[in-house]
Amino acid sequence: GDGPPPAAAPKPVNKSSVSLSGALNAKAQETLKQVFKIAEKSPAVRLEVGKVTEVDEQGCALLVAVLKQMKKARKECTLGGADKLAALVAKGTAVGERKNEQAWLLLLDIYQQLGNQEAFEDAAVNYAVTFEVSPPSFEAPKNRPVAKSEPEVEETEAEDAGCALEGVITSASDGAFA
């Protein structure tokens, strides 16, 4: 570190972004609350996570909850520097060790957001094996063209129930695997 940059020319502050740095833990809650404040006025919030240097289970749980609530509110929460955070979070996950479940969930969320289906599928299978649940399924990101557009009915119902997707994958989601 060369110390803080000179404060002569402040960059224009992007009102719709929140920056998280240092430790992603219980203390990050205050910072993460800003995401919701911004979301009241803006349809999309960017959460800069590239400067996060450590994560713990509570921090992962907080971020998972934020992403879930933003999705429920139909707001977009983009993670800046998500690949860096993914690498950190992945360190806390070990296949076959039933701990740090929130870290696993956050990792899946990040891969989902990065649109990294391969990494997502790998992590989903490892998560499923570790916690003895059905693997979560990858959703194609909305901002990319998807071959078949389907009504968003199922998604909201599953969301409101607040449960993981389990059981049989019906023909309605065959499109995802085509």
Backbone as JSON Lines, residues from 0, in Angstrom:
{"i":0,"aa":"G","n":[0.83,-1.2,0.0],"ca":[0.0,0.0,0.0],"c":[0.86,1.24,0.0]}
{"i":1,"aa":"D","n":[0.54,2.21,-0.88],"ca":[1.28,3.47,-0.96],"c":[0.62,4.54,-0.12]}
{"i":2,"aa":"G","n":[-0.32,4.14,0.73],"ca":[-1.08,5.15,1.5],"c":[-2.2,5.68,0.64]}
{"i":3,"aa":"P","n":[-3.06,6.5,1.22],"ca":[-4.22,6.99,0.46],"c":[-3.8,7.93,-0.65]}
{"i":4,"aa":"P","n":[-4.52,7.93,-1.77],"ca":[-4.18,8.84,-2.87],"c":[-4.45,10.28,-2.44]}
{"i":5,"aa":"P","n":[-3.79,11.24,-3.06],"ca":[-4.03,12.65,-2.68],"c":[-5.49,13.02,-2.88]}
{"i":6,"aa":"A","n":[-6.03,13.77,-1.95],"ca":[-7.46,14.08,-1.99],"c":[-7.75,15.33,-2.8]}
{"i":7,"aa":"A","n":[-6.83,15.7,-3.7],"ca":[-6.98,16.93,-4.45],"c":[-8.2,16.91,-5.37]}
{"i":8,"aa":"A","n":[-8.29,15.87,-6.21],"ca":[-9.4,15.82,-7.16],"c":[-10.32,14.66,-6.82]}
{"i":9,"aa":"P","n":[-11.36,14.92,-6.03],"ca":[-12.26,13.82,-5.7],"c":[-13.01,13.35,-6.93]}
{"i":10,"aa":"K","n":[-13.07,12.05,-7.07],"ca":[-13.82,11.5,-8.21],"c":[-15.3,11.77,-7.97]}
{"i":11,"aa":"P","n":[-16.07,11.96,-9.04],"ca":[-17.51,12.13,-8.82],"c":[-18.06,10.88,-8.12]}
{"i":12,"aa":"V","n":[-18.79,11.11,-7.07],"ca":[-19.29,9.98,-6.31],"c":[-20.49,9.39,-7.03]}
{"i":13,"aa":"N","n":[-20.38,8.11,-7.3],"ca":[-21.51,7.45,-7.94],"c":[-22.54,7.17,-6.86]}
{"i":14,"aa":"K","n":[-23.67,7.85,-6.96],"ca":[-24.67,7.78,-5.9],"c":[-25.29,6.39,-5.77]}
{"i":15,"aa":"S","n":[-25.18,5.6,-6.82],"ca":[-25.86,4.31,-6.73],"c":[-24.88,3.18,-6.46]}
{"i":16,"aa":"S","n":[-23.74,3.5,-5.82],"ca":[-22.87,2.39,-5.48],"c":[-22.4,2.47,-4.03]}
{"i":17,"aa":"V","n":[-22.17,1.32,-3.47],"ca":[-21.72,1.21,-2.09],"c":[-20.42,0.42,-2.13]}
{"i":18,"aa":"S","n":[-19.43,0.88,-1.38],"ca":[-18.16,0.18,-1.4],"c":[-17.91,-0.52,-0.09]}
{"i":19,"aa":"L","n":[-17.57,-1.78,-0.2],"ca":[-17.31,-2.6,0.97],"c":[-15.83,-2.95,0.93]}
{"i":20,"aa":"S","n":[-15.11,-2.66,2.03],"ca":[-13.7,-3.03,2.02],"c":[-13.32,-3.59,3.38]}
{"i":21,"aa":"G","n":[-12.16,-4.25,3.42],"ca":[-11.73,-4.84,4.68],"c":[-12.44,-6.16,4.92]}
{"i":22,"aa":"A","n":[-13.0,-6.29,6.12],"ca":[-13.62,-7.56,6.49],"c":[-15.12,-7.55,6.2]}
{"i":23,"aa":"L","n":[-15.58,-8.6,5.55],"ca":[-17.01,-8.8,5.36],"c":[-17.44,-9.66,6.54]}
{"i":24,"aa":"N","n":[-17.92,-8.99,7.59],"ca":[-18.36,-9.71,8.8],"c":[-19.57,-8.99,9.36]}
{"i":25,"aa":"A","n":[-19.93,-9.27,10.6],"ca":[-21.13,-8.67,11.18],"c":[-21.09,-7.14,11.12]}
{"i":26,"aa":"K","n":[-19.9,-6.58,11.2],"ca":[-19.77,-5.11,11.19],"c":[-20.14,-4.5,9.84]}
{"i":27,"aa":"A","n":[-20.14,-5.32,8.81],"ca":[-20.46,-4.82,7.46],"c":[-21.94,-4.47,7.33]}
{"i":28,"aa":"Q","n":[-22.71,-4.82,8.35],"ca":[-24.15,-4.62,8.27],"c":[-24.52,-3.16,7.98]}
{"i":29,"aa":"E","n":[-23.82,-2.22,8.64],"ca":[-24.11,-0.8,8.42],"c":[-23.91,-0.43,6.96]}
{"i":30,"aa":"T","n":[-22.8,-0.87,6.39],"ca":[-22.51,-0.57,4.99],"c":[-23.58,-1.18,4.09]}
{"i":31,"aa":"L","n":[-23.93,-2.43,4.39],"ca":[-24.9,-3.12,3.54],"c":[-26.28,-2.49,3.63]}
{"i":32,"aa":"K","n":[-26.59,-1.86,4.76],"ca":[-27.9,-1.18,4.88],"c":[-28.01,-0.06,3.85]}
{"i":33,"aa":"Q","n":[-26.87,0.53,3.48],"ca":[-26.9,1.61,2.48],"c":[-27.42,1.11,1.14]}
{"i":34,"aa":"V","n":[-27.2,-0.16,0.87],"ca":[-27.69,-0.73,-0.39],"c":[-29.2,-0.53,-0.49]}
{"i":35,"aa":"F","n":[-29.9,-0.81,0.63],"ca":[-31.36,-0.67,0.61],"c":[-31.78,0.79,0.51]}
{"i":36,"aa":"K","n":[-31.02,1.68,1.17],"ca":[-31.35,3.11,1.09],"c":[-31.27,3.57,-0.36]}
{"i":37,"aa":"I","n":[-30.19,3.16,-1.03],"ca":[-30.03,3.55,-2.43],"c":[-31.12,2.91,-3.29]}
{"i":38,"aa":"A","n":[-31.43,1.67,-2.97],"ca":[-32.42,0.93,-3.77],"c":[-33.79,1.6,-3.73]}
{"i":39,"aa":"E","n":[-34.06,2.37,-2.67],"ca":[-35.35,3.06,-2.62],"c":[-35.47,4.05,-3.76]}
{"i":40,"aa":"K","n":[-34.34,4.64,-4.17],"ca":[-34.37,5.66,-5.21],"c":[-33.88,5.16,-6.56]}
{"i":41,"aa":"S","n":[-33.14,4.07,-6.55],"ca":[-32.52,3.61,-7.78],"c":[-32.86,2.14,-8.05]}
{"i":42,"aa":"P","n":[-33.1,1.78,-9.31],"ca":[-33.46,0.4,-9.62],"c":[-32.26,-0.55,-9.54]}
{"i":43,"aa":"A","n":[-31.06,0.02,-9.6],"ca":[-29.88,-0.84,-9.59],"c":[-28.82,-0.25,-8.67]}
{"i":44,"aa":"V","n":[-28.23,-1.12,-7.87],"ca":[-27.18,-0.69,-6.96],"c":[-25.94,-1.52,-7.25]}
{"i":45,"aa":"R","n":[-24.8,-0.86,-7.26],"ca":[-23.54,-1.58,-7.45],"c":[-22.85,-1.66,-6.1]}
{"i":46,"aa":"L","n":[-22.53,-2.87,-5.71],"ca":[-21.83,-3.09,-4.45],"c":[-20.39,-3.49,-4.78]}
{"i":47,"aa":"E","n":[-19.47,-2.57,-4.48],"ca":[-18.06,-2.83,-4.78],"c":[-17.49,-3.75,-3.69]}
{"i":48,"aa":"V","n":[-17.07,-4.94,-4.08],"ca":[-16.55,-5.89,-3.09],"c":[-15.11,-6.29,-3.38]}
{"i":49,"aa":"G","n":[-14.5,-5.66,-4.37],"ca":[-13.14,-6.01,-4.77],"c":[-12.1,-5.73,-3.7]}
{"i":50,"aa":"K","n":[-12.44,-4.84,-2.73],"ca":[-11.46,-4.49,-1.69],"c":[-11.65,-5.28,-0.4]}
{"i":51,"aa":"V","n":[-12.59,-6.22,-0.43],"ca":[-12.79,-7.04,0.76],"c":[-11.57,-7.95,0.91]}
{"i":52,"aa":"T","n":[-11.02,-8.0,2.13],"ca":[-9.81,-8.79,2.33],"c":[-10.06,-10.06,3.14]}
{"i":53,"aa":"E","n":[-11.17,-10.09,3.88],"ca":[-11.5,-11.32,4.62],"c":[-13.0,-11.43,4.76]}
{"i":54,"aa":"V","n":[-13.47,-12.65,4.9],"ca":[-14.9,-12.88,5.05],"c":[-15.12,-13.86,6.19]}
{"i":55,"aa":"D","n":[-16.24,-13.73,6.88],"ca":[-16.61,-14.78,7.82],"c":[-18.06,-15.17,7.57]}
{"i":56,"aa":"E","n":[-18.51,-16.17,8.27],"ca":[-19.82,-16.74,8.02],"c":[-20.93,-15.7,8.21]}
{"i":57,"aa":"Q","n":[-20.8,-14.85,9.24],"ca":[-21.83,-13.83,9.46],"c":[-21.87,-12.84,8.32]}
{"i":58,"aa":"G","n":[-20.69,-12.47,7.86],"ca":[-20.63,-11.53,6.74],"c":[-21.26,-12.11,5.5]}
{"i":59,"aa":"C","n":[-20.97,-13.39,5.24],"ca":[-21.56,-14.07,4.08],"c":[-23.08,-14.09,4.2]}
{"i":60,"aa":"A","n":[-23.56,-14.4,5.42],"ca":[-25.0,-14.47,5.66],"c":[-25.65,-13.12,5.37]}
{"i":61,"aa":"L","n":[-25.0,-12.04,5.79],"ca":[-25.54,-10.7,5.57],"c":[-25.65,-10.41,4.08]}
{"i":62,"aa":"L","n":[-24.58,-10.71,3.35],"ca":[-24.58,-10.41,1.92],"c":[-25.59,-11.27,1.18]}
{"i":63,"aa":"V","n":[-25.7,-12.54,1.57],"ca":[-26.69,-13.43,0.96],"c":[-28.1,-12.84,1.16]}
{"i":64,"aa":"A","n":[-28.35,-12.36,2.38],"ca":[-29.66,-11.79,2.69],"c":[-29.93,-10.53,1.87]}
{"i":65,"aa":"V","n":[-28.91,-9.7,1.71],"ca":[-29.06,-8.48,0.92],"c":[-29.41,-8.82,-0.52]}
{"i":66,"aa":"L","n":[-28.66,-9.76,-1.1],"ca":[-28.9,-10.13,-2.49],"c":[-30.3,-10.71,-2.67]}
{"i":67,"aa":"K","n":[-30.72,-11.51,-1.68],"ca":[-32.04,-12.13,-1.74],"c":[-33.14,-11.06,-1.68]}
{"i":68,"aa":"Q","n":[-32.97,-10.12,-0.75],"ca":[-34.0,-9.08,-0.6],"c":[-34.06,-8.16,-1.81]}
{"i":69,"aa":"M","n":[-32.9,-7.87,-2.37],"ca":[-32.88,-7.02,-3.55],"c":[-33.6,-7.72,-4.7]}
{"i":70,"aa":"K","n":[-33.38,-9.02,-4.81],"ca":[-34.02,-9.78,-5.89],"c":[-35.53,-9.78,-5.69]}
{"i":71,"aa":"K","n":[-35.92,-9.95,-4.43],"ca":[-37.34,-9.99,-4.1],"c":[-38.0,-8.65,-4.44]}
{"i":72,"aa":"A","n":[-37.25,-7.58,-4.22],"ca":[-37.77,-6.24,-4.5],"c":[-37.64,-5.9,-5.98]}
{"i":73,"aa":"R","n":[-37.16,-6.88,-6.77],"ca":[-36.94,-6.69,-8.19],"c":[-35.97,-5.54,-8.47]}
{"i":74,"aa":"K","n":[-34.98,-5.43,-7.63],"ca":[-33.93,-4.44,-7.84],"c":[-32.68,-5.2,-8.23]}
{"i":75,"aa":"E","n":[-31.81,-4.52,-8.93],"ca":[-30.59,-5.18,-9.35],"c":[-29.47,-4.8,-8.4]}
{"i":76,"aa":"C","n":[-28.75,-5.79,-7.92],"ca":[-27.59,-5.52,-7.08],"c":[-26.39,-6.18,-7.75]}
{"i":77,"aa":"T","n":[-25.54,-5.36,-8.37],"ca":[-24.38,-5.89,-9.08],"c":[-23.18,-5.84,-8.15]}
{"i":78,"aa":"L","n":[-22.41,-6.9,-8.14],"ca":[-21.21,-6.93,-7.33],"c":[-20.01,-6.55,-8.19]}
{"i":79,"aa":"G","n":[-19.34,-5.44,-7.83],"ca":[-18.12,-5.06,-8.52],"c":[-16.95,-5.79,-7.88]}
{"i":80,"aa":"G","n":[-16.07,-6.37,-8.7],"ca":[-14.94,-7.11,-8.14],"c":[-15.37,-8.45,-7.57]}
{"i":81,"aa":"A","n":[-16.49,-8.97,-8.11],"ca":[-17.07,-10.21,-7.59],"c":[-16.12,-11.4,-7.69]}
{"i":82,"aa":"D","n":[-15.3,-11.42,-8.75],"ca":[-14.39,-12.57,-8.92],"c":[-13.38,-12.63,-7.77]}
{"i":83,"aa":"K","n":[-12.93,-11.45,-7.31],"ca":[-11.99,-11.42,-6.18],"c":[-12.67,-11.95,-4.92]}
{"i":84,"aa":"L","n":[-13.93,-11.51,-4.72],"ca":[-14.66,-11.96,-3.53],"c":[-14.89,-13.47,-3.6]}
{"i":85,"aa":"A","n":[-15.21,-13.95,-4.79],"ca":[-15.46,-15.39,-4.96],"c":[-14.26,-16.21,-4.5]}
{"i":86,"aa":"A","n":[-13.06,-15.74,-4.88],"ca":[-11.85,-16.46,-4.51],"c":[-11.68,-16.52,-2.99]}
{"i":87,"aa":"L","n":[-12.01,-15.39,-2.33],"ca":[-11.92,-15.34,-0.87],"c":[-12.92,-16.27,-0.22]}
{"i":88,"aa":"V","n":[-14.16,-16.16,-0.68],"ca":[-15.25,-16.94,-0.09],"c":[-14.99,-18.44,-0.29]}
{"i":89,"aa":"A","n":[-14.47,-18.78,-1.46],"ca":[-14.23,-20.19,-1.78],"c":[-13.27,-20.84,-0.78]}
{"i":90,"aa":"K","n":[-12.35,-20.02,-0.24],"ca":[-11.39,-20.56,0.73],"c":[-12.1,-21.1,1.98]}
{"i":91,"aa":"G","n":[-13.26,-20.55,2.27],"ca":[-13.98,-20.97,3.47],"c":[-14.86,-22.19,3.26]}
{"i":92,"aa":"T","n":[-14.92,-22.67,2.01],"ca":[-15.78,-23.81,1.73],"c":[-14.93,-25.04,1.47]}
{"i":93,"aa":"A","n":[-15.28,-26.12,2.13],"ca":[-14.57,-27.38,1.9],"c":[-15.59,-28.48,1.66]}
{"i":94,"aa":"V","n":[-15.43,-29.17,0.53],"ca":[-16.37,-30.23,0.19],"c":[-16.36,-31.28,1.3]}
{"i":95,"aa":"G","n":[-17.56,-31.67,1.74],"ca":[-17.66,-32.71,2.74],"c":[-17.62,-32.18,4.17]}
{"i":96,"aa":"E","n":[-17.31,-30.9,4.35],"ca":[-17.33,-30.32,5.69],"c":[-18.6,-29.49,5.84]}
{"i":97,"aa":"R","n":[-19.5,-29.96,6.68],"ca":[-20.78,-29.28,6.82],"c":[-20.65,-28.04,7.69]}
{"i":98,"aa":"K","n":[-19.97,-27.05,7.16],"ca":[-19.89,-25.79,7.88],"c":[-19.81,-24.67,6.86]}
{"i":99,"aa":"N","n":[-19.97,-23.45,7.35],"ca":[-19.92,-22.28,6.46],"c":[-20.93,-22.36,5.32]}
{"i":100,"aa":"E","n":[-22.13,-22.8,5.66],"ca":[-23.15,-22.93,4.6],"c":[-23.4,-21.6,3.92]}
{"i":101,"aa":"Q","n":[-23.37,-20.49,4.69],"ca":[-23.63,-19.18,4.08],"c":[-22.55,-18.82,3.07]}
{"i":102,"aa":"A","n":[-21.32,-19.25,3.37],"ca":[-20.24,-19.0,2.41],"c":[-20.53,-19.72,1.1]}
{"i":103,"aa":"W","n":[-21.01,-20.96,1.2],"ca":[-21.38,-21.72,0.0],"c":[-22.46,-20.97,-0.78]}
{"i":104,"aa":"L","n":[-23.49,-20.52,-0.05],"ca":[-24.61,-19.86,-0.72],"c":[-24.15,-18.57,-1.39]}
{"i":105,"aa":"L","n":[-23.25,-17.85,-0.7],"ca":[-22.75,-16.61,-1.28],"c":[-21.93,-16.91,-2.54]}
{"i":106,"aa":"L","n":[-21.12,-17.95,-2.46],"ca":[-20.3,-18.34,-3.6],"c":[-21.19,-18.64,-4.81]}
{"i":107,"aa":"L","n":[-22.27,-19.36,-4.58],"ca":[-23.19,-19.68,-5.67],"c":[-23.82,-18.41,-6.23]}
{"i":108,"aa":"D","n":[-24.19,-17.49,-5.32],"ca":[-24.76,-16.22,-5.76],"c":[-23.78,-15.45,-6.65]}
{"i":109,"aa":"I","n":[-22.52,-15.45,-6.23],"ca":[-21.51,-14.69,-6.98],"c":[-21.3,-15.31,-8.36]}
{"i":110,"aa":"Y","n":[-21.15,-16.64,-8.41],"ca":[-20.97,-17.29,-9.71],"c":[-22.19,-17.04,-10.61]}
{"i":111,"aa":"Q","n":[-23.35,-17.08,-9.99],"ca":[-24.6,-16.82,-10.72],"c":[-24.52,-15.43,-11.34]}
{"i":112,"aa":"Q","n":[-24.07,-14.47,-10.52],"ca":[-24.04,-13.09,-11.0],"c":[-22.97,-12.88,-12.06]}
{"i":113,"aa":"L","n":[-21.86,-13.57,-11.91],"ca":[-20.8,-13.45,-12.91],"c":[-21.2,-14.15,-14.21]}
{"i":114,"aa":"G","n":[-22.29,-14.93,-14.13],"ca":[-22.71,-15.68,-15.31],"c":[-21.74,-16.83,-15.6]}
{"i":115,"aa":"N","n":[-21.02,-17.25,-14.55],"ca":[-20.04,-18.31,-14.72],"c":[-20.7,-19.65,-14.43]}
{"i":116,"aa":"Q","n":[-21.36,-20.18,-15.45],"ca":[-22.17,-21.37,-15.25],"c":[-21.32,-22.58,-14.85]}
{"i":117,"aa":"E","n":[-20.13,-22.69,-15.42],"ca":[-19.28,-23.84,-15.12],"c":[-18.9,-23.86,-13.64]}
{"i":118,"aa":"A","n":[-18.42,-22.71,-13.16],"ca":[-18.03,-22.61,-11.74],"c":[-19.25,-22.83,-10.85]}
{"i":119,"aa":"F","n":[-20.39,-22.28,-11.3],"ca":[-21.62,-22.43,-10.53],"c":[-21.99,-23.9,-10.4]}
{"i":120,"aa":"E","n":[-21.99,-24.61,-11.54],"ca":[-22.39,-26.03,-11.52],"c":[-21.47,-26.84,-10.61]}
{"i":121,"aa":"D","n":[-20.17,-26.56,-10.7],"ca":[-19.21,-27.28,-9.85],"c":[-19.51,-27.02,-8.38]}
{"i":122,"aa":"A","n":[-19.67,-25.73,-8.05],"ca":[-19.93,-25.38,-6.65],"c":[-21.28,-25.94,-6.19]}
{"i":123,"aa":"A","n":[-22.26,-25.91,-7.09],"ca":[-23.6,-26.41,-6.74],"c":[-23.56,-27.89,-6.4]}
{"i":124,"aa":"V","n":[-22.81,-28.65,-7.2],"ca":[-22.7,-30.09,-6.95],"c":[-21.95,-30.34,-5.63]}
{"i":125,"aa":"N","n":[-20.85,-29.61,-5.43],"ca":[-20.09,-29.76,-4.19],"c":[-20.92,-29.38,-2.96]}
{"i":126,"aa":"Y","n":[-21.71,-28.32,-3.12],"ca":[-22.59,-27.88,-2.04],"c":[-23.62,-28.96,-1.74]}
{"i":127,"aa":"A","n":[-24.2,-29.5,-2.81],"ca":[-25.24,-30.53,-2.66],"c":[-24.68,-31.77,-1.95]}
{"i":128,"aa":"V","n":[-23.47,-32.16,-2.34],"ca":[-22.83,-33.33,-1.73],"c":[-22.56,-33.06,-0.25]}
{"i":129,"aa":"T","n":[-22.03,-31.87,0.03],"ca":[-21.64,-31.52,1.4],"c":[-22.83,-31.44,2.34]}
{"i":130,"aa":"F","n":[-23.92,-30.79,1.87],"ca":[-25.06,-30.58,2.76],"c":[-26.21,-31.54,2.5]}
{"i":131,"aa":"E","n":[-25.96,-32.51,1.61],"ca":[-26.97,-33.52,1.28],"c":[-28.3,-32.9,0.87]}
{"i":132,"aa":"V","n":[-28.23,-31.98,-0.07],"ca":[-29.44,-31.35,-0.63],"c":[-29.34,-31.46,-2.16]}
{"i":133,"aa":"S","n":[-30.44,-31.11,-2.82],"ca":[-30.39,-31.09,-4.28],"c":[-29.58,-29.87,-4.71]}
{"i":134,"aa":"P","n":[-28.78,-30.01,-5.76],"ca":[-28.0,-28.84,-6.2],"c":[-28.9,-27.73,-6.71]}
{"i":135,"aa":"P","n":[-28.61,-26.49,-6.34],"ca":[-29.37,-25.37,-6.88],"c":[-29.12,-25.27,-8.38]}
{"i":136,"aa":"S","n":[-30.07,-24.7,-9.12],"ca":[-29.86,-24.63,-10.56],"c":[-29.51,-23.22,-10.99]}
{"i":137,"aa":"F","n":[-28.72,-23.16,-12.04],"ca":[-28.23,-21.9,-12.59],"c":[-29.35,-21.2,-13.34]}
{"i":138,"aa":"E","n":[-29.5,-19.91,-13.12],"ca":[-30.47,-19.14,-13.91],"c":[-29.68,-18.27,-14.87]}
{"i":139,"aa":"A","n":[-30.09,-18.28,-16.12],"ca":[-29.39,-17.43,-17.08],"c":[-29.59,-15.97,-16.67]}
{"i":140,"aa":"P","n":[-28.53,-15.18,-16.65],"ca":[-28.67,-13.77,-16.27],"c":[-29.66,-13.05,-17.18]}
{"i":141,"aa":"K","n":[-30.43,-12.16,-16.58],"ca":[-31.51,-11.48,-17.31],"c":[-30.99,-10.58,-18.42]}
{"i":142,"aa":"N","n":[-29.81,-9.99,-18.22],"ca":[-29.35,-9.03,-19.22],"c":[-28.73,-9.7,-20.43]}
{"i":143,"aa":"R","n":[-28.73,-11.03,-20.45],"ca":[-28.23,-11.72,-21.64],"c":[-29.4,-12.37,-22.34]}
{"i":144,"aa":"P","n":[-29.36,-12.41,-23.65],"ca":[-30.49,-13.01,-24.36],"c":[-30.64,-14.49,-24.01]}
{"i":145,"aa":"V","n":[-31.83,-14.87,-23.68],"ca":[-32.11,-16.27,-23.4],"c":[-33.04,-16.75,-24.49]}
{"i":146,"aa":"A","n":[-32.8,-17.96,-24.96],"ca":[-33.54,-18.47,-26.11],"c":[-35.05,-18.41,-25.89]}
{"i":147,"aa":"K","n":[-35.48,-18.91,-24.72],"ca":[-36.92,-19.03,-24.49],"c":[-37.3,-18.12,-23.34]}
{"i":148,"aa":"S","n":[-38.27,-17.23,-23.54],"ca":[-38.65,-16.41,-22.4],"c":[-39.84,-17.07,-21.73]}
{"i":149,"aa":"E","n":[-39.75,-17.18,-20.42],"ca":[-40.81,-17.85,-19.68],"c":[-41.37,-16.87,-18.65]}
{"i":150,"aa":"P","n":[-42.65,-17.03,-18.33],"ca":[-43.2,-16.14,-17.31],"c":[-42.46,-16.32,-15.99]}
{"i":151,"aa":"E","n":[-42.39,-15.24,-15.2],"ca":[-41.58,-15.32,-13.99],"c":[-42.35,-15.86,-12.79]}
{"i":152,"aa":"V","n":[-43.44,-16.54,-13.07],"ca":[-44.31,-16.98,-11.98],"c":[-43.6,-17.89,-10.99]}
{"i":153,"aa":"E","n":[-43.0,-18.98,-11.53],"ca":[-42.4,-19.95,-10.62],"c":[-41.36,-19.31,-9.72]}
{"i":154,"aa":"E","n":[-40.56,-18.45,-10.32],"ca":[-39.46,-17.85,-9.58],"c":[-39.95,-17.14,-8.32]}
{"i":155,"aa":"T","n":[-41.01,-16.32,-8.47],"ca":[-41.46,-15.56,-7.32],"c":[-42.06,-16.47,-6.25]}
{"i":156,"aa":"E","n":[-42.77,-17.49,-6.68],"ca":[-43.35,-18.38,-5.68],"c":[-42.27,-19.06,-4.86]}
{"i":157,"aa":"A","n":[-41.26,-19.57,-5.55],"ca":[-40.17,-20.25,-4.85],"c":[-39.48,-19.27,-3.91]}
{"i":158,"aa":"E","n":[-39.36,-18.03,-4.39],"ca":[-38.68,-17.01,-3.6],"c":[-39.43,-16.72,-2.3]}
{"i":159,"aa":"D","n":[-40.73,-16.49,-2.43],"ca":[-41.5,-16.09,-1.26],"c":[-41.56,-17.18,-0.21]}
{"i":160,"aa":"A","n":[-41.47,-18.41,-0.67],"ca":[-41.5,-19.51,0.29],"c":[-40.22,-19.53,1.11]}
{"i":161,"aa":"G","n":[-39.19,-18.85,0.6],"ca":[-37.94,-18.76,1.33],"c":[-37.26,-20.1,1.51]}
{"i":162,"aa":"C","n":[-37.35,-20.96,0.5],"ca":[-36.73,-22.26,0.66],"c":[-35.85,-22.56,-0.54]}
{"i":163,"aa":"A","n":[-34.97,-23.49,-0.37],"ca":[-34.12,-23.89,-1.47],"c":[-34.96,-24.72,-2.44]}
{"i":164,"aa":"L","n":[-34.56,-24.71,-3.69],"ca":[-35.25,-25.54,-4.66],"c":[-34.85,-26.99,-4.46]}
{"i":165,"aa":"E","n":[-35.83,-27.82,-4.27],"ca":[-35.52,-29.23,-4.11],"c":[-36.49,-30.05,-4.92]}
{"i":166,"aa":"G","n":[-36.16,-31.33,-5.07],"ca":[-37.09,-32.24,-5.73],"c":[-36.92,-32.24,-7.22]}
{"i":167,"aa":"V","n":[-38.03,-32.42,-7.91],"ca":[-38.0,-32.69,-9.33],"c":[-37.93,-31.4,-10.13]}
{"i":168,"aa":"I","n":[-37.12,-31.41,-11.12],"ca":[-37.06,-30.28,-12.03],"c":[-38.06,-30.57,-13.14]}
{"i":169,"aa":"T","n":[-39.07,-29.72,-13.25],"ca":[-40.14,-29.97,-14.23],"c":[-39.72,-29.48,-15.6]}
{"i":170,"aa":"S","n":[-40.55,-29.79,-16.57],"ca":[-40.22,-29.44,-17.94],"c":[-40.14,-27.92,-18.11]}
{"i":171,"aa":"A","n":[-40.75,-27.18,-17.18],"ca":[-40.73,-25.73,-17.31],"c":[-39.3,-25.2,-17.31]}
{"i":172,"aa":"S","n":[-38.37,-25.92,-16.64],"ca":[-37.01,-25.38,-16.62],"c":[-36.04,-26.13,-17.53]}
{"i":173,"aa":"D","n":[-36.59,-26.94,-18.43],"ca":[-35.71,-27.63,-19.37],"c":[-34.86,-26.66,-20.17]}
{"i":174,"aa":"G","n":[-35.41,-25.48,-20.41],"ca":[-34.7,-24.5,-21.21],"c":[-33.32,-24.24,-20.66]}
{"i":175,"aa":"A","n":[-33.19,-24.29,-19.34],"ca":[-31.91,-23.96,-18.72],"c":[-30.84,-24.99,-19.06]}
{"i":176,"aa":"F","n":[-31.26,-26.21,-19.39],"ca":[-30.27,-27.26,-19.62],"c":[-30.09,-27.58,-21.09]}
{"i":177,"aa":"A","n":[-30.91,-26.94,-21.93],"ca":[-30.86,-27.25,-23.36],"c":[-29.5,-26.91,-23.95]}
